XYZ file of C-alpha atoms in Angstrom:
610
model
C 122.467 108.366 53.925
C 123.405 109.271 57.519
C 122.811 106.817 60.351
C 119.740 107.744 62.388
C 119.700 105.163 65.213
C 121.529 106.230 68.362
C 121.739 105.303 72.021
C 119.665 107.417 74.371
C 121.481 109.231 77.185
C 121.127 107.613 80.600
C 118.977 110.390 82.073
C 116.510 110.101 79.154
C 116.384 106.294 79.424
C 115.804 106.583 83.159
C 112.872 108.944 82.626
C 111.335 106.495 80.139
C 111.718 103.669 82.649
C 110.247 105.895 85.347
C 107.064 106.184 83.306
C 106.468 102.450 83.836
C 107.805 102.024 87.366
C 106.659 105.314 88.984
C 103.083 106.129 88.099
C 102.180 108.054 91.258
C 103.548 108.577 94.818
C 102.140 105.178 95.857
C 104.520 103.519 93.364
C 107.497 105.087 95.130
C 106.205 103.907 98.504
C 105.845 100.361 97.198
C 109.371 100.195 95.783
C 111.088 101.736 98.815
C 109.229 99.656 101.411
C 109.868 96.438 99.458
C 113.593 97.281 99.313
C 113.543 97.677 103.106
C 111.932 94.236 103.461
C 114.537 92.674 101.161
C 117.206 94.195 103.434
C 115.877 92.026 106.318
C 114.483 94.978 108.249
C 112.534 94.275 111.446
C 111.101 97.806 111.774
C 110.062 100.133 108.929
C 108.875 103.740 109.227
C 107.032 105.498 106.411
C 106.790 109.300 106.545
C 104.505 111.089 104.059
C 103.889 114.801 103.431
C 101.107 116.159 101.212
C 100.134 112.664 100.044
C 103.683 112.040 98.832
C 103.867 115.033 96.497
C 106.223 116.896 98.825
C 108.104 114.098 100.592
C 108.243 110.314 100.936
C 110.719 108.914 103.450
C 111.346 105.277 104.408
C 113.557 104.421 107.391
C 114.543 100.819 108.166
C 116.956 98.918 110.415
C 118.080 96.453 107.744
C 121.501 95.426 106.480
C 122.500 98.792 105.102
C 124.938 99.349 102.209
C 128.592 100.143 101.800
C 129.624 103.364 100.045
C 130.194 101.496 96.755
C 126.858 99.669 96.937
C 125.079 102.900 97.816
C 126.381 104.552 94.655
C 125.757 101.511 92.455
C 122.157 101.154 93.645
C 121.145 104.176 91.534
C 122.456 102.664 88.291
C 120.054 100.976 85.911
C 119.841 97.187 86.136
C 122.093 97.159 89.188
C 120.726 94.718 91.756
C 121.815 92.342 94.504
C 118.741 90.127 94.146
C 119.685 88.025 91.102
C 122.892 87.171 89.226
C 121.710 85.009 86.317
C 118.587 84.328 84.248
C 117.980 81.087 86.135
C 117.512 83.090 89.338
C 114.274 84.525 87.894
C 112.614 81.173 88.619
C 113.890 80.964 92.200
C 112.895 84.436 93.402
C 112.579 84.910 97.146
C 112.809 88.725 97.136
C 110.422 91.562 96.235
C 112.583 93.315 93.683
C 114.935 91.926 91.074
C 115.071 94.264 88.055
C 117.271 97.004 89.484
C 115.223 99.817 87.942
C 113.347 101.319 90.879
C 115.973 103.600 92.467
C 117.316 104.707 89.088
C 113.797 105.594 87.925
C 112.937 107.441 91.134
C 116.198 109.407 91.090
C 115.481 110.498 87.490
C 112.277 112.381 88.413
C 112.824 113.544 91.999
C 115.273 114.857 94.584
C 116.646 111.849 96.465
C 118.698 111.790 99.647
C 120.097 108.453 100.856
C 121.735 107.668 104.190
C 122.903 104.120 104.878
C 125.302 102.166 107.095
C 125.975 98.442 107.401
C 126.441 96.895 110.828
C 130.115 96.151 110.323
C 131.101 99.824 109.664
C 131.346 102.733 112.090
C 130.397 105.445 109.583
C 127.777 105.530 106.891
C 127.300 107.123 103.451
C 125.074 110.033 102.368
C 124.248 110.604 98.683
C 122.181 113.440 97.179
C 120.821 113.015 93.636
C 118.629 115.410 91.633
C 117.264 114.283 88.288
C 119.845 111.460 87.839
C 122.713 113.846 88.640
C 124.776 113.054 91.741
C 125.168 116.308 93.685
C 127.197 114.970 96.601
C 128.460 111.825 98.300
C 130.026 112.016 101.732
C 130.660 110.131 104.958
C 128.134 110.738 107.737
C 127.195 109.457 111.164
C 123.944 107.507 110.867
C 122.369 104.499 112.632
C 122.443 100.987 111.189
C 120.119 100.534 108.240
C 118.942 102.823 105.457
C 117.003 106.075 105.294
C 115.913 107.275 101.855
C 113.976 110.501 101.285
C 112.234 111.374 97.991
C 111.182 115.014 97.588
C 109.487 117.034 94.827
C 108.264 114.076 92.799
C 108.027 114.779 89.018
C 109.757 118.158 89.473
C 111.296 117.914 85.981
C 108.177 116.427 84.327
C 105.425 118.975 85.087
C 102.961 117.242 82.761
C 103.103 114.073 84.875
C 102.670 116.090 88.051
C 99.530 117.735 86.663
C 97.990 114.315 86.122
C 98.133 113.502 89.832
C 94.801 113.414 91.632
C 93.814 115.246 94.804
C 95.663 114.610 98.065
C 92.787 112.502 99.371
C 92.946 110.137 96.391
C 96.745 109.898 96.332
C 96.868 109.234 100.072
C 94.319 106.481 99.594
C 96.580 104.780 97.031
C 99.557 105.067 99.398
C 97.548 103.499 102.234
C 96.492 100.661 99.896
C 100.136 99.881 99.081
C 101.028 100.133 102.759
C 98.259 97.648 103.623
C 99.438 95.161 101.015
C 103.001 95.125 102.270
C 102.059 95.156 105.960
C 99.602 92.261 105.576
C 102.184 90.140 103.752
C 104.722 90.550 106.583
C 103.063 90.493 110.025
C 106.410 89.736 111.710
C 107.775 93.185 110.736
C 106.875 96.357 112.638
C 105.361 99.103 110.451
C 104.717 102.728 111.405
C 103.190 105.325 109.074
C 103.016 109.101 109.514
C 101.189 111.645 107.359
C 101.736 115.388 107.775
C 103.152 114.839 111.265
C 100.293 112.633 112.505
C 100.529 108.908 113.134
C 98.143 106.892 110.946
C 99.267 103.327 111.680
C 101.406 101.718 114.345
C 101.539 98.001 113.631
C 103.687 95.957 116.052
C 105.073 92.494 115.300
C 102.240 90.008 115.667
C 100.413 87.115 114.020
C 98.414 87.333 110.807
C 94.958 87.581 112.406
C 95.999 90.365 114.754
C 97.686 92.255 111.898
C 94.366 92.253 109.994
C 92.549 93.514 113.097
C 95.146 96.251 113.706
C 94.729 97.530 110.143
C 90.972 97.261 109.610
C 89.694 97.836 113.130
C 88.770 95.803 116.204
C 85.345 94.887 114.783
C 87.066 92.840 112.068
C 87.962 90.046 114.495
C 84.394 88.740 114.715
C 84.078 88.657 110.912
C 86.987 86.313 110.160
C 86.726 82.619 109.306
C 90.092 80.767 109.075
C 91.031 78.913 105.887
C 93.717 76.197 105.983
C 94.600 73.706 103.242
C 97.830 71.863 102.405
C 98.359 70.040 99.106
C 101.305 69.098 96.920
C 100.634 72.070 94.650
C 99.826 74.869 97.084
C 99.545 75.605 100.792
C 96.678 77.958 101.584
C 96.355 79.912 104.826
C 94.442 83.001 105.806
C 90.910 84.182 106.443
C 87.650 84.983 104.690
C 84.914 87.210 106.079
C 81.493 85.845 106.919
C 78.867 86.352 104.184
C 76.853 88.853 106.225
C 79.893 91.174 106.260
C 80.308 91.319 102.475
C 80.900 94.774 101.016
C 79.875 96.713 97.932
C 83.539 97.438 97.183
C 86.562 95.194 96.645
C 88.784 97.003 99.133
C 89.203 94.009 101.463
C 90.317 91.420 98.916
C 93.934 90.309 99.234
C 95.792 87.478 97.510
C 99.430 86.868 98.454
C 101.638 84.408 96.583
C 104.916 83.679 98.386
C 104.380 86.840 100.485
C 103.842 88.990 97.372
C 100.548 90.796 96.727
C 98.963 89.872 93.385
C 95.846 90.678 91.377
C 94.110 87.760 89.710
C 90.569 87.922 88.355
C 90.658 84.148 87.837
C 91.465 83.307 91.459
C 89.045 85.990 92.653
C 86.332 84.164 90.724
C 87.215 80.980 92.635
C 86.469 82.701 95.955
C 83.262 84.230 94.574
C 82.183 80.753 93.435
C 82.610 79.477 97.001
C 80.287 82.256 98.236
C 77.722 81.564 95.515
C 74.234 81.719 97.005
C 75.430 83.248 100.284
C 75.794 86.908 99.270
C 73.931 89.292 96.948
C 75.003 89.721 93.345
C 76.195 93.316 93.827
C 78.282 92.522 96.925
C 81.819 91.170 97.154
C 83.335 88.855 99.786
C 86.311 89.951 101.865
C 89.316 87.633 102.041
C 92.970 87.599 103.127
C 94.566 84.500 101.603
C 98.241 83.471 101.487
C 99.363 80.967 98.855
C 102.724 79.235 99.149
C 103.763 77.617 95.856
C 106.970 76.383 94.283
C 108.789 79.457 92.829
C 109.540 77.441 89.689
C 105.812 77.059 88.967
C 105.139 80.808 88.642
C 106.397 83.643 86.439
C 106.542 87.075 88.083
C 108.406 88.924 85.344
C 105.408 89.771 83.142
C 104.405 93.231 84.421
C 106.390 96.278 85.651
C 104.458 96.456 88.916
C 104.923 92.688 89.540
C 101.273 92.348 90.634
C 100.375 89.895 87.867
C 101.645 86.318 87.972
C 101.428 83.421 85.542
C 100.735 80.058 87.188
C 101.756 76.713 85.756
C 98.438 75.014 86.572
C 95.733 77.625 87.136
C 92.785 75.226 86.808
C 93.916 73.001 89.672
C 94.673 76.053 91.810
C 91.159 77.370 91.096
C 89.541 74.130 92.256
C 91.656 73.927 95.433
C 90.909 77.524 96.476
C 87.195 77.138 95.795
C 86.890 73.912 97.773
C 89.074 75.174 100.648
C 86.989 78.317 101.130
C 83.725 76.411 100.821
C 84.916 73.815 103.328
C 85.836 76.533 105.837
C 82.462 78.251 105.476
C 80.687 74.950 106.097
C 82.989 73.824 108.900
C 82.348 76.983 110.911
C 78.572 76.791 110.349
C 78.558 79.823 108.092
C 77.140 78.051 105.058
C 74.055 75.820 105.411
C 75.041 72.174 105.994
C 72.676 69.198 105.667
C 73.857 67.176 108.649
C 70.941 65.835 110.662
C 73.063 64.388 113.468
C 74.477 67.838 114.238
C 70.992 69.252 114.843
C 70.088 68.747 118.501
C 66.356 68.948 117.795
C 66.514 66.014 115.392
C 68.834 63.739 117.359
C 67.450 60.228 118.089
C 67.820 59.074 121.744
C 70.693 56.651 122.166
C 68.459 53.805 123.467
C 66.251 53.974 120.371
C 68.955 54.581 117.777
C 69.167 50.970 116.519
C 65.535 49.973 117.077
C 63.245 49.544 114.094
C 59.965 51.414 114.052
C 56.910 49.226 114.745
C 53.533 49.738 113.089
C 50.917 51.187 115.488
C 48.012 48.872 116.486
C 44.454 49.784 115.483
C 41.310 48.523 117.295
C 37.905 48.779 115.589
C 34.439 47.979 117.045
C 32.705 46.571 114.000
C 29.295 46.269 115.788
C 29.024 49.990 116.572
C 26.306 51.876 114.619
C 25.576 55.450 115.725
C 22.219 55.536 113.865
C 20.549 52.748 115.800
C 18.097 53.815 118.510
C 19.471 51.201 120.827
C 22.888 52.844 120.768
C 21.411 56.138 121.995
C 19.381 54.479 124.751
C 22.355 52.440 125.896
C 24.430 55.567 126.295
C 21.693 57.455 128.199
C 20.574 59.687 125.367
C 16.879 60.033 124.449
C 16.268 60.803 120.827
C 13.645 63.553 120.481
C 10.978 63.033 117.787
C 11.470 65.147 114.693
C 8.453 66.877 113.065
C 7.461 66.122 109.495
C 9.043 68.476 106.949
C 5.709 69.793 105.691
C 4.870 71.156 109.132
C 7.773 73.593 108.904
C 5.906 75.588 106.230
C 2.432 75.582 107.797
C 2.602 79.142 109.213
C 3.989 80.555 106.008
C 1.285 78.987 103.973
C -1.562 80.135 106.282
C -0.262 83.760 106.653
C 0.166 84.289 102.956
C -3.004 85.539 101.214
C -1.580 85.723 97.709
C 0.426 83.122 95.912
C 1.939 85.627 93.398
C 4.838 87.990 93.919
C 3.251 91.139 92.556
C 3.365 92.915 95.935
C 7.064 92.222 96.529
C 9.379 95.199 95.878
C 12.993 94.768 94.819
C 15.783 97.307 95.396
C 16.709 98.874 92.099
C 20.256 99.539 91.030
C 21.626 102.857 92.340
C 22.192 105.545 89.797
C 25.008 108.010 90.338
C 24.457 111.211 88.469
C 27.314 113.722 88.325
C 26.977 117.345 87.380
C 29.288 118.676 84.673
C 30.076 115.208 83.298
C 32.144 116.556 80.446
C 34.486 118.534 82.727
C 35.132 115.740 85.269
C 36.238 112.908 83.095
C 39.113 110.773 84.434
C 42.525 112.051 83.379
C 44.240 109.794 80.894
C 47.609 108.223 81.787
C 50.392 110.178 80.068
C 53.340 107.993 81.133
C 54.040 104.339 81.763
C 56.962 102.342 83.132
C 58.858 99.994 80.815
C 60.451 96.944 82.514
C 60.719 99.009 85.713
C 63.750 100.759 84.195
C 62.440 103.457 81.892
C 59.632 105.988 81.933
C 57.988 106.361 78.511
C 55.990 109.439 77.569
C 54.689 110.938 74.339
C 55.827 114.028 72.495
C 54.440 115.819 69.479
C 57.388 114.498 67.478
C 57.386 110.926 68.873
C 58.358 109.120 72.070
C 60.364 110.248 75.116
C 62.213 107.491 77.019
C 63.755 108.419 80.391
C 66.233 106.345 82.405
C 64.669 106.575 85.875
C 67.940 105.950 87.777
C 69.984 108.570 85.934
C 67.134 111.066 85.906
C 66.625 110.788 89.658
C 70.385 111.193 90.156
C 70.248 114.524 88.283
C 67.237 115.696 90.317
C 68.826 114.791 93.659
C 72.252 116.127 92.660
C 70.990 119.638 91.900
C 68.793 119.629 94.997
C 71.651 118.518 97.271
C 74.136 120.921 95.721
C 71.713 123.805 96.229
C 71.070 122.878 99.862
C 74.814 122.598 100.586
C 75.905 125.824 98.890
C 72.992 128.262 98.579
C 70.597 127.317 101.355
C 71.145 126.054 104.877
C 70.732 122.291 104.974
C 67.762 121.007 106.959
C 68.705 118.396 109.559
C 66.463 115.880 111.293
C 67.620 114.696 114.702
C 67.844 110.953 115.341
C 65.979 109.547 118.325
C 68.984 107.322 119.110
C 72.563 108.154 117.998
C 73.882 105.909 115.224
C 77.392 104.459 115.569
C 79.201 103.337 112.387
C 82.492 101.429 112.368
C 85.112 101.942 109.630
C 88.773 101.125 109.152
C 91.393 103.761 109.931
C 92.002 104.474 106.256
C 88.266 104.962 105.628
C 88.036 107.277 108.630
C 90.824 109.413 107.157
C 88.721 109.913 104.034
C 85.642 110.857 106.053
C 87.642 113.275 108.208
C 88.779 115.082 105.052
C 85.090 115.508 104.106
C 83.736 116.284 107.583
C 83.039 119.953 106.804
C 81.170 119.111 103.602
C 79.188 116.362 105.354
C 78.094 118.828 108.039
C 77.056 121.319 105.357
C 74.943 118.586 103.782
C 73.017 118.152 107.047
C 74.907 115.469 108.991
C 75.561 116.119 112.685
C 78.410 114.207 114.334
C 78.675 113.626 118.071
C 82.185 112.139 117.808
C 84.798 111.350 115.161
C 87.159 108.693 116.525
C 89.914 106.682 114.826
C 87.711 103.643 114.074
C 84.118 104.859 114.352
C 81.880 107.892 114.085
C 78.661 108.708 115.949
C 75.841 110.464 114.100
C 73.024 112.354 115.861
C 71.463 114.114 112.857
C 70.967 113.393 109.146
C 69.633 115.382 106.147
C 65.841 115.575 106.020
C 65.527 113.355 102.913
C 67.756 110.550 104.235
C 66.420 107.588 106.225
C 68.342 105.652 108.873
C 68.760 102.614 106.639
C 70.428 104.668 103.902
C 73.171 106.233 106.038
C 75.556 103.278 105.841
C 74.987 102.996 102.073
C 75.813 106.688 101.598
C 79.114 106.485 103.473
C 80.182 103.248 101.768
C 79.369 104.736 98.354
C 81.307 107.904 99.202
C 84.391 105.909 100.195
C 84.046 103.758 97.078
C 83.883 106.814 94.801
C 87.115 108.200 96.236
C 88.832 104.819 95.921
C 87.824 104.627 92.257
C 89.288 108.037 91.435
C 85.925 109.744 90.912
C 87.027 113.160 92.236
C 89.279 115.249 90.035
C 91.336 118.361 90.688
C 88.754 120.756 89.234
C 85.878 119.430 91.368
C 85.288 120.431 94.974
C 84.600 118.054 97.818
C 81.038 119.449 98.011
C 80.416 118.475 94.401
C 81.810 114.998 95.059
C 79.584 114.540 98.099
C 76.471 115.661 96.211
C 77.217 113.222 93.375
C 77.876 110.343 95.739
C 74.738 110.959 97.814
C 72.629 111.276 94.670
C 73.968 107.940 93.449
C 73.097 106.275 96.784
C 69.601 107.768 97.191
C 68.391 107.589 93.585
C 65.590 105.218 92.587
C 67.266 102.069 91.317
C 66.436 100.234 88.125
C 63.897 97.531 88.809
C 61.877 99.597 91.304
C 58.161 100.080 90.583
C 56.860 103.666 90.331
C 53.251 104.775 90.527
C 51.756 107.025 87.850
C 51.998 110.032 90.174
C 55.686 109.271 90.873
C 56.390 108.921 87.160
C 54.771 112.273 86.382
C 56.608 113.939 89.257
C 59.965 112.595 88.046
C 59.357 113.786 84.484
C 58.357 117.273 85.646
C 61.240 117.516 88.135
C 63.800 116.398 85.549
C 62.890 119.078 83.036
C 62.915 121.676 85.827
C 66.653 121.011 86.330
C 69.355 123.196 84.835
C 70.969 120.282 82.967
C 68.181 117.737 82.422
C 69.849 115.953 79.502
C 72.767 114.386 81.423
C 73.283 112.720 84.787
C 75.929 113.946 87.280
C 78.365 111.482 85.655
C 77.684 113.019 82.189
C 75.557 110.152 80.876
C 72.341 110.683 78.920
C 69.191 110.739 81.067
C 66.692 110.429 78.200
C 66.377 109.782 74.469
C 63.712 110.694 71.919
C 62.443 108.552 69.063
C 60.748 110.490 66.255
C 57.662 109.280 64.462
C 59.646 109.203 61.224
C 61.921 106.490 62.671
C 58.878 104.543 63.823
C 57.271 104.918 60.399
C 60.355 103.511 58.712
C 60.056 100.327 60.789
C 56.693 99.614 59.136
C 57.787 100.125 55.527
């Protein structure tokens, strides 16, 4: 029997590795920017075209590489970060596997220019699909410039799985935020399609957060500081009143590396317990400095998951540190009577014991004695006998019986056509303020009120945005909403669709927008909810390539404006919802393709009683 096991060629192995390392353009951005940080760069430029599908370029002023190192960097498992297995537990760098550049070069066109400080000339290498096309000497400034073009050019199936430019750009911005927040002492500049998105100078941690998320963020932040033998915690949490419906402003950094940890996230949520609503999430930017030997980073290709040696102690420290900061800055309620100025005891009376008040009683005083009235100057008038009060009544009355007295009889309301004006029976009722139950000839109809209202609003909004001209109601006072720069980029992409839906914008700046008109069925209090939900839907990859931005907007607005579960509906509202649902083109499913109603036949009910 012939041998069947064989070694894979390098270009095939690199493509397999690329499937784990490079999932989308944001993965390339992460790897290249982290390499620039490991090269001790003080300034990093990120240039993006078409959300990274056309070009991703990272320029830094770091150490640079020699011609030999430049060529070796594209080989698998070639790295300068570690030399032995023991180094895995003393990691101080972002990368250490040596797979990133080899994986990127296997699925894209890569051009590298680099020069170390001690050389006069640099090296330029061009690689296409793991094949080196050229390597030559060039004149280039100190540092490294690497350009990745035509991502997934040789794997068209992977390229087809990419989302829209808006979604992919959002993922790139998220990775950019994570790296920029972890290193406030490095200058970061980001360009997209020729326009500057971010220009972050070297600064402190608080100012870096403000530069990324907008000037309004400064008033939201509460500092958190704690130093123990296990961990040193520094950073900020947002005040409870600024909690968000999304988790976009939640950042954990361990030794300047962004991580995701549901367990540690729960510790922060526990500290905010009772201060925010159940459906809202706190914002935090926390740095943890721990001993590198107490963590294991090498458990996931993206290096965003970490194993801690003592997670339970870390949980308790984070929870108490955040709770202490909220109380210290008078954000959480604190039972401290001496701190309340209204309850402070004067200094002179602080150590004095309270004395019982004296009571004086005149035991000889009797208000019913005549002498007491005369002594006080009052003359008691004589009272008539009680029988004299009824003398006139008795003399005027001729008869002692009540036969002549008439009583008002009970009113009778007679209605013509009694049979035709009987009260209409209730045909629907609300179950647990979640479902509308109605009867059918074949059994019961149970409607999910939230999903059903989503379907009704979705078709109505879609019709008003595409077929009819949207009706706009002008606001008496313009409404100004503040968002981060990345959120404003999303809203700018959808500005045309928002205007078609009925919104009127007075200005669209880098950190805020001003609204002067809204759709006729939207109230002022719902505007912020609509925009936050729209941004959240794009962050969670709701839009797909075959759906238009108008469709996305209609779905998002329907989700925000729909009647929520737990809301009471009158009988008239229940009937209107049932009739409106079955007047829709697709009444059986919600905009997210979930069932809006179910039917239970009488045969199923009968079987329950057998």
